[in-house]
Amino acid sequence: QIQLVESGGGSVQAGGSLRLSCVGSGFTTSRYCMGWWRQAPGKERERVATVPLHGSAAVYAASVRNRFTISQDNAKNTLYLQMNSLEPGDTAMYYCAAIGPRPAGVDVLEYCATLEYEYWGRGTQVTVST
């Protein structure tokens, strides 16, 4: 059973930084994709960044590119999201998500790009004030 637990959210002023963490458990292989998503009140859920588990080919939403960085610590089974130059528009509940295992023969980047992630954490709130 895959479990994802996020932490690291909080309140920060515009221009500040936060680092989110997601501890994952229950993965049986490395054929998974991981990612961060966010949802602001009254808005649809938005993909922030995704990366193959134990891989390095990260993909970012245009709105966060060059400000946010997704990374992993394989020894700690932890996914991170370093968020710099935060803006009020980044205010949202942030969720860690996973999908897998990736079927044989399926391109890893195409697989990670799917919208239908299966496993979700409970979220951590990020609030950016002016």
Coordinates of N, CA and C in Angstrom, one line a residue:
Q1 N 0.9 -1.2 0.0 CA 0.0 0.0 0.0 C 0.9 1.2 0.0
I2 N 0.7 2.1 -1.0 CA 1.5 3.3 -1.1 C 1.0 4.4 -0.3
Q3 N 1.8 5.0 0.5 CA 1.4 6.1 1.3 C 2.4 7.3 1.1
L4 N 1.8 8.5 1.1 CA 2.5 9.7 0.8 C 2.2 10.7 1.9
V5 N 3.2 11.3 2.6 CA 2.9 12.2 3.7 C 3.7 13.5 3.4
E6 N 3.0 14.6 3.2 CA 3.7 15.9 2.9 C 3.9 16.6 4.2
S7 N 4.9 17.5 4.2 CA 5.1 18.5 5.2 C 5.9 19.7 4.7
G8 N 6.0 20.7 5.5 CA 6.8 21.9 5.1 C 6.1 23.1 4.7
G9 N 4.7 23.0 4.6 CA 4.0 24.2 4.2 C 4.0 25.2 5.3
G10 N 3.5 26.4 5.0 CA 3.4 27.4 5.9 C 3.1 28.8 5.3
S11 N 3.2 29.8 6.1 CA 3.0 31.2 5.6 C 4.3 31.9 5.4
V12 N 4.4 32.6 4.3 CA 5.6 33.4 3.9 C 5.2 34.6 3.1
Q13 N 6.1 35.6 3.2 CA 5.8 36.8 2.4 C 6.3 36.6 1.0
A14 N 5.8 37.4 0.1 CA 6.2 37.3 -1.3 C 7.7 37.5 -1.4
G15 N 8.3 36.7 -2.3 CA 9.7 36.7 -2.4 C 10.5 35.7 -1.6
G16 N 9.8 35.2 -0.6 CA 10.4 34.2 0.3 C 10.4 32.8 -0.3
S17 N 10.9 31.9 0.5 CA 11.1 30.5 0.1 C 10.5 29.5 1.1
L18 N 10.1 28.3 0.6 CA 9.7 27.2 1.4 C 10.2 25.9 0.7
R19 N 10.4 24.9 1.5 CA 10.7 23.6 1.0 C 9.7 22.6 1.5
L20 N 9.0 22.0 0.6 CA 8.1 20.9 0.9 C 8.7 19.6 0.8
S21 N 8.3 18.7 1.7 CA 8.8 17.3 1.7 C 7.6 16.3 1.6
C22 N 7.9 15.2 1.0 CA 6.9 14.1 0.8 C 7.6 12.8 1.1
V23 N 7.3 12.1 2.2 CA 7.9 10.8 2.5 C 7.0 9.8 1.9
G24 N 7.5 8.9 1.0 CA 6.8 7.9 0.4 C 7.1 6.5 0.9
S25 N 6.1 5.6 0.9 CA 6.4 4.2 1.3 C 5.5 3.3 0.5
G26 N 5.9 2.0 0.4 CA 5.1 1.0 -0.2 C 5.4 0.8 -1.7
F27 N 6.4 1.5 -2.2 CA 6.8 1.3 -3.6 C 7.5 -0.1 -3.7
T28 N 7.1 -0.9 -4.7 CA 7.7 -2.2 -4.9 C 8.7 -2.2 -5.9
T29 N 8.7 -1.2 -6.8 CA 9.8 -1.1 -7.9 C 10.1 0.4 -8.0
S30 N 11.0 0.8 -8.9 CA 11.2 2.2 -9.2 C 10.5 2.7 -10.4
R31 N 9.5 1.9 -10.9 CA 8.8 2.2 -12.1 C 7.6 3.1 -11.8
Y32 N 7.8 4.1 -11.0 CA 6.8 5.1 -10.7 C 7.2 6.5 -11.1
C33 N 6.2 7.3 -11.2 CA 6.4 8.7 -11.3 C 5.9 9.4 -10.1
M34 N 6.5 10.5 -9.7 CA 6.2 11.3 -8.5 C 6.0 12.7 -9.0
G35 N 5.2 13.4 -8.2 CA 5.0 14.8 -8.5 C 4.3 15.6 -7.5
W36 N 4.4 16.9 -7.7 CA 3.7 17.9 -6.8 C 2.6 18.6 -7.6
W37 N 1.4 18.7 -7.0 CA 0.2 19.3 -7.6 C -0.2 20.4 -6.6
R38 N -1.0 21.3 -7.0 CA -1.6 22.3 -6.1 C -3.0 22.6 -6.5
Q39 N -3.8 23.1 -5.5 CA -5.1 23.5 -5.8 C -5.4 24.7 -4.9
A40 N -5.8 25.8 -5.5 CA -6.2 27.0 -4.8 C -7.7 27.0 -4.7
P41 N -8.3 27.7 -3.7 CA -9.7 27.8 -3.6 C -10.4 28.3 -4.9
G42 N -11.4 27.5 -5.3 CA -12.2 27.9 -6.5 C -11.5 27.6 -7.8
K43 N -10.3 27.0 -7.8 CA -9.6 26.7 -9.0 C -9.4 25.2 -9.2
E44 N -9.1 24.8 -10.4 CA -8.8 23.4 -10.7 C -7.4 23.0 -10.1
R45 N -7.3 21.7 -9.9 CA -6.0 21.3 -9.5 C -5.0 21.4 -10.6
E46 N -3.8 21.8 -10.3 CA -2.8 22.2 -11.3 C -1.5 21.3 -11.0
R47 N -0.9 20.8 -12.0 CA 0.3 20.1 -11.9 C 1.4 21.1 -11.7
V48 N 2.3 20.9 -10.8 CA 3.4 21.8 -10.5 C 4.7 21.2 -11.1
A49 N 5.0 20.0 -10.8 CA 6.3 19.4 -11.3 C 6.2 17.9 -11.1
T50 N 6.8 17.2 -12.1 CA 6.8 15.7 -12.0 C 8.2 15.2 -12.3
V51 N 8.5 14.0 -11.8 CA 9.8 13.4 -12.0 C 9.7 11.9 -11.9
P52 N 10.4 11.1 -12.7 CA 10.4 9.7 -12.5 C 11.0 9.3 -11.1
L53 N 10.5 8.3 -10.4 CA 11.1 7.9 -9.2 C 12.5 7.5 -9.4
H54 N 13.5 8.0 -8.7 CA 14.9 7.7 -8.8 C 15.5 8.2 -10.1
G55 N 14.7 9.0 -10.9 CA 15.2 9.6 -12.1 C 15.4 11.1 -12.0
S56 N 15.7 11.7 -13.1 CA 16.1 13.1 -13.1 C 15.4 14.0 -14.1
A57 N 14.6 13.4 -14.9 CA 13.9 14.2 -16.0 C 12.7 14.9 -15.5
A58 N 12.9 16.0 -14.8 CA 11.8 16.7 -14.2 C 11.1 17.6 -15.3
V59 N 9.8 17.8 -15.1 CA 9.0 18.6 -15.9 C 8.2 19.6 -15.0
Y60 N 8.2 20.9 -15.4 CA 7.6 21.9 -14.6 C 6.5 22.6 -15.3
A61 N 5.5 23.1 -14.6 CA 4.6 24.0 -15.1 C 5.2 25.3 -15.5
A62 N 4.8 26.0 -16.5 CA 5.4 27.2 -16.9 C 5.4 28.2 -15.8
S63 N 4.3 28.2 -15.0 CA 4.2 29.2 -14.0 C 5.2 29.1 -12.9
V64 N 5.9 28.0 -12.7 CA 6.8 27.8 -11.6 C 8.3 27.6 -12.1
R65 N 8.4 27.4 -13.5 CA 9.7 27.1 -14.0 C 10.7 28.2 -13.6
N66 N 11.9 27.8 -13.2 CA 13.0 28.7 -12.8 C 12.8 29.3 -11.4
R67 N 11.7 28.9 -10.8 CA 11.5 29.3 -9.4 C 11.4 28.1 -8.4
F68 N 10.9 27.0 -8.9 CA 10.7 25.8 -8.1 C 11.6 24.7 -8.6
T69 N 12.1 23.9 -7.7 CA 12.9 22.7 -8.1 C 12.4 21.5 -7.4
I70 N 12.2 20.4 -8.1 CA 11.8 19.1 -7.6 C 13.0 18.3 -7.5
S71 N 13.2 17.5 -6.4 CA 14.3 16.7 -6.2 C 13.9 15.5 -5.3
Q72 N 14.9 14.5 -5.2 CA 14.6 13.3 -4.4 C 15.8 13.0 -3.6
D73 N 15.5 12.4 -2.4 CA 16.6 11.7 -1.6 C 16.2 10.2 -1.6
N74 N 16.8 9.4 -2.4 CA 16.4 8.0 -2.5 C 16.6 7.3 -1.2
A75 N 17.7 7.6 -0.5 CA 17.9 6.9 0.8 C 16.8 7.2 1.8
K76 N 16.2 8.3 1.7 CA 15.2 8.7 2.7 C 13.8 8.5 2.1
N77 N 13.7 8.0 0.9 CA 12.4 7.9 0.2 C 11.6 9.2 0.3
T78 N 12.2 10.3 0.0 CA 11.6 11.6 0.2 C 11.7 12.4 -1.1
L79 N 10.6 13.0 -1.5 CA 10.5 13.9 -2.6 C 10.4 15.3 -2.0
Y80 N 11.1 16.3 -2.7 CA 11.1 17.6 -2.2 C 10.6 18.6 -3.3
L81 N 10.2 19.7 -2.9 CA 9.9 20.8 -3.8 C 10.4 22.1 -3.1
Q82 N 11.5 22.6 -3.7 CA 12.1 23.8 -3.2 C 11.4 25.0 -4.0
M83 N 10.8 25.9 -3.2 CA 10.0 27.0 -3.8 C 10.7 28.3 -3.5
N84 N 11.2 29.0 -4.5 CA 11.8 30.3 -4.3 C 11.0 31.4 -5.0
S85 N 11.3 32.6 -4.6 CA 10.6 33.7 -5.2 C 9.1 33.5 -5.2
L86 N 8.6 33.2 -4.1 CA 7.2 32.9 -4.0 C 6.3 34.1 -4.2
E87 N 5.2 33.9 -4.9 CA 4.3 34.9 -5.2 C 2.9 34.6 -4.6
P88 N 2.1 35.7 -4.4 CA 0.7 35.4 -3.8 C -0.1 34.4 -4.7
G89 N 0.2 34.3 -6.0 CA -0.5 33.4 -6.8 C -0.1 31.9 -6.6
D90 N 1.0 31.7 -5.8 CA 1.4 30.4 -5.4 C 0.6 29.8 -4.2
T91 N -0.2 30.7 -3.6 CA -1.0 30.2 -2.5 C -2.0 29.1 -2.9
A92 N -1.9 28.0 -2.2 CA -2.7 26.8 -2.5 C -2.4 25.7 -1.5
M93 N -3.2 24.6 -1.6 CA -2.9 23.4 -1.0 C -2.0 22.6 -1.9
Y94 N -0.9 22.1 -1.4 CA 0.1 21.4 -2.3 C 0.0 19.9 -1.9
Y95 N -0.1 19.1 -3.0 CA -0.2 17.7 -2.8 C 0.9 16.9 -3.5
C96 N 1.4 15.9 -2.8 CA 2.3 14.9 -3.4 C 1.5 13.8 -4.0
A97 N 2.0 13.3 -5.2 CA 1.2 12.3 -5.9 C 2.2 11.3 -6.5
A98 N 1.6 10.1 -6.8 CA 2.4 9.1 -7.5 C 1.5 8.3 -8.4
I99 N 2.2 7.7 -9.4 CA 1.5 6.7 -10.3 C 2.4 5.6 -10.7
G100 N 1.9 4.4 -10.8 CA 2.8 3.3 -11.2 C 2.2 2.0 -10.7
P101 N 3.0 0.9 -11.0 CA 4.2 0.9 -11.7 C 3.9 1.0 -13.2
R102 N 4.9 1.7 -13.9 CA 4.8 2.0 -15.3 C 4.9 0.7 -16.1
P103 N 3.9 0.4 -17.0 CA 3.9 -0.8 -17.8 C 5.2 -0.9 -18.7
A104 N 5.6 -2.1 -19.0 CA 6.8 -2.2 -19.9 C 6.4 -1.7 -21.2
G105 N 7.4 -1.0 -21.8 CA 7.3 -0.5 -23.2 C 6.7 0.9 -23.2
V106 N 6.2 1.4 -22.1 CA 5.7 2.8 -22.1 C 6.8 3.8 -21.8
D107 N 6.8 4.8 -22.6 CA 7.9 5.9 -22.4 C 7.7 6.5 -21.0
V108 N 8.8 6.7 -20.3 CA 8.8 7.2 -19.0 C 8.2 8.6 -18.9
L109 N 8.7 9.5 -19.8 CA 8.2 10.9 -19.7 C 6.8 11.0 -20.1
E110 N 6.3 10.2 -21.1 CA 4.9 10.2 -21.4 C 4.1 9.8 -20.2
Y111 N 4.6 8.7 -19.5 CA 3.9 8.2 -18.4 C 3.8 9.2 -17.3
C112 N 4.9 9.9 -17.0 CA 4.9 10.9 -15.9 C 4.0 12.1 -16.3
A113 N 3.7 12.3 -17.6 CA 3.0 13.5 -18.0 C 1.5 13.2 -17.9
T114 N 1.0 12.0 -17.6 CA -0.4 11.8 -17.5 C -1.0 12.6 -16.4
L115 N -2.3 12.9 -16.5 CA -3.0 13.6 -15.5 C -3.6 12.7 -14.4
E116 N -3.6 11.4 -14.7 CA -4.3 10.5 -13.8 C -3.5 9.8 -12.8
Y117 N -2.9 10.7 -11.9 CA -2.1 10.1 -10.8 C -3.0 9.4 -9.8
E118 N -2.5 8.3 -9.3 CA -3.3 7.3 -8.5 C -3.3 7.5 -7.0
Y119 N -2.1 7.9 -6.6 CA -1.9 7.9 -5.1 C -1.6 9.4 -4.7
W120 N -2.3 9.8 -3.6 CA -2.2 11.2 -3.2 C -2.0 11.3 -1.7
G121 N -1.2 12.3 -1.3 CA -1.1 12.6 0.1 C -2.3 13.5 0.5
R122 N -2.3 13.9 1.8 CA -3.4 14.7 2.3 C -3.1 16.2 2.1
G123 N -1.9 16.6 1.7 CA -1.7 18.0 1.3 C -1.1 18.8 2.4
T124 N -0.4 19.9 2.0 CA 0.2 20.8 3.0 C -0.1 22.2 2.4
Q125 N -0.6 23.1 3.3 CA -1.0 24.5 2.8 C 0.2 25.4 2.7
V126 N 0.2 26.1 1.6 CA 1.2 27.2 1.4 C 0.4 28.5 1.2
T127 N 0.8 29.5 2.0 CA 0.1 30.8 1.9 C 1.2 31.9 1.7
V128 N 1.1 32.6 0.6 CA 2.0 33.7 0.3 C 1.3 35.0 0.4
S129 N 1.8 35.9 1.3 CA 1.2 37.2 1.4 C 2.1 38.3 0.8
T130 N 1.4 39.4 0.5 CA 2.1 40.6 -0.1 C 2.8 41.4 1.0

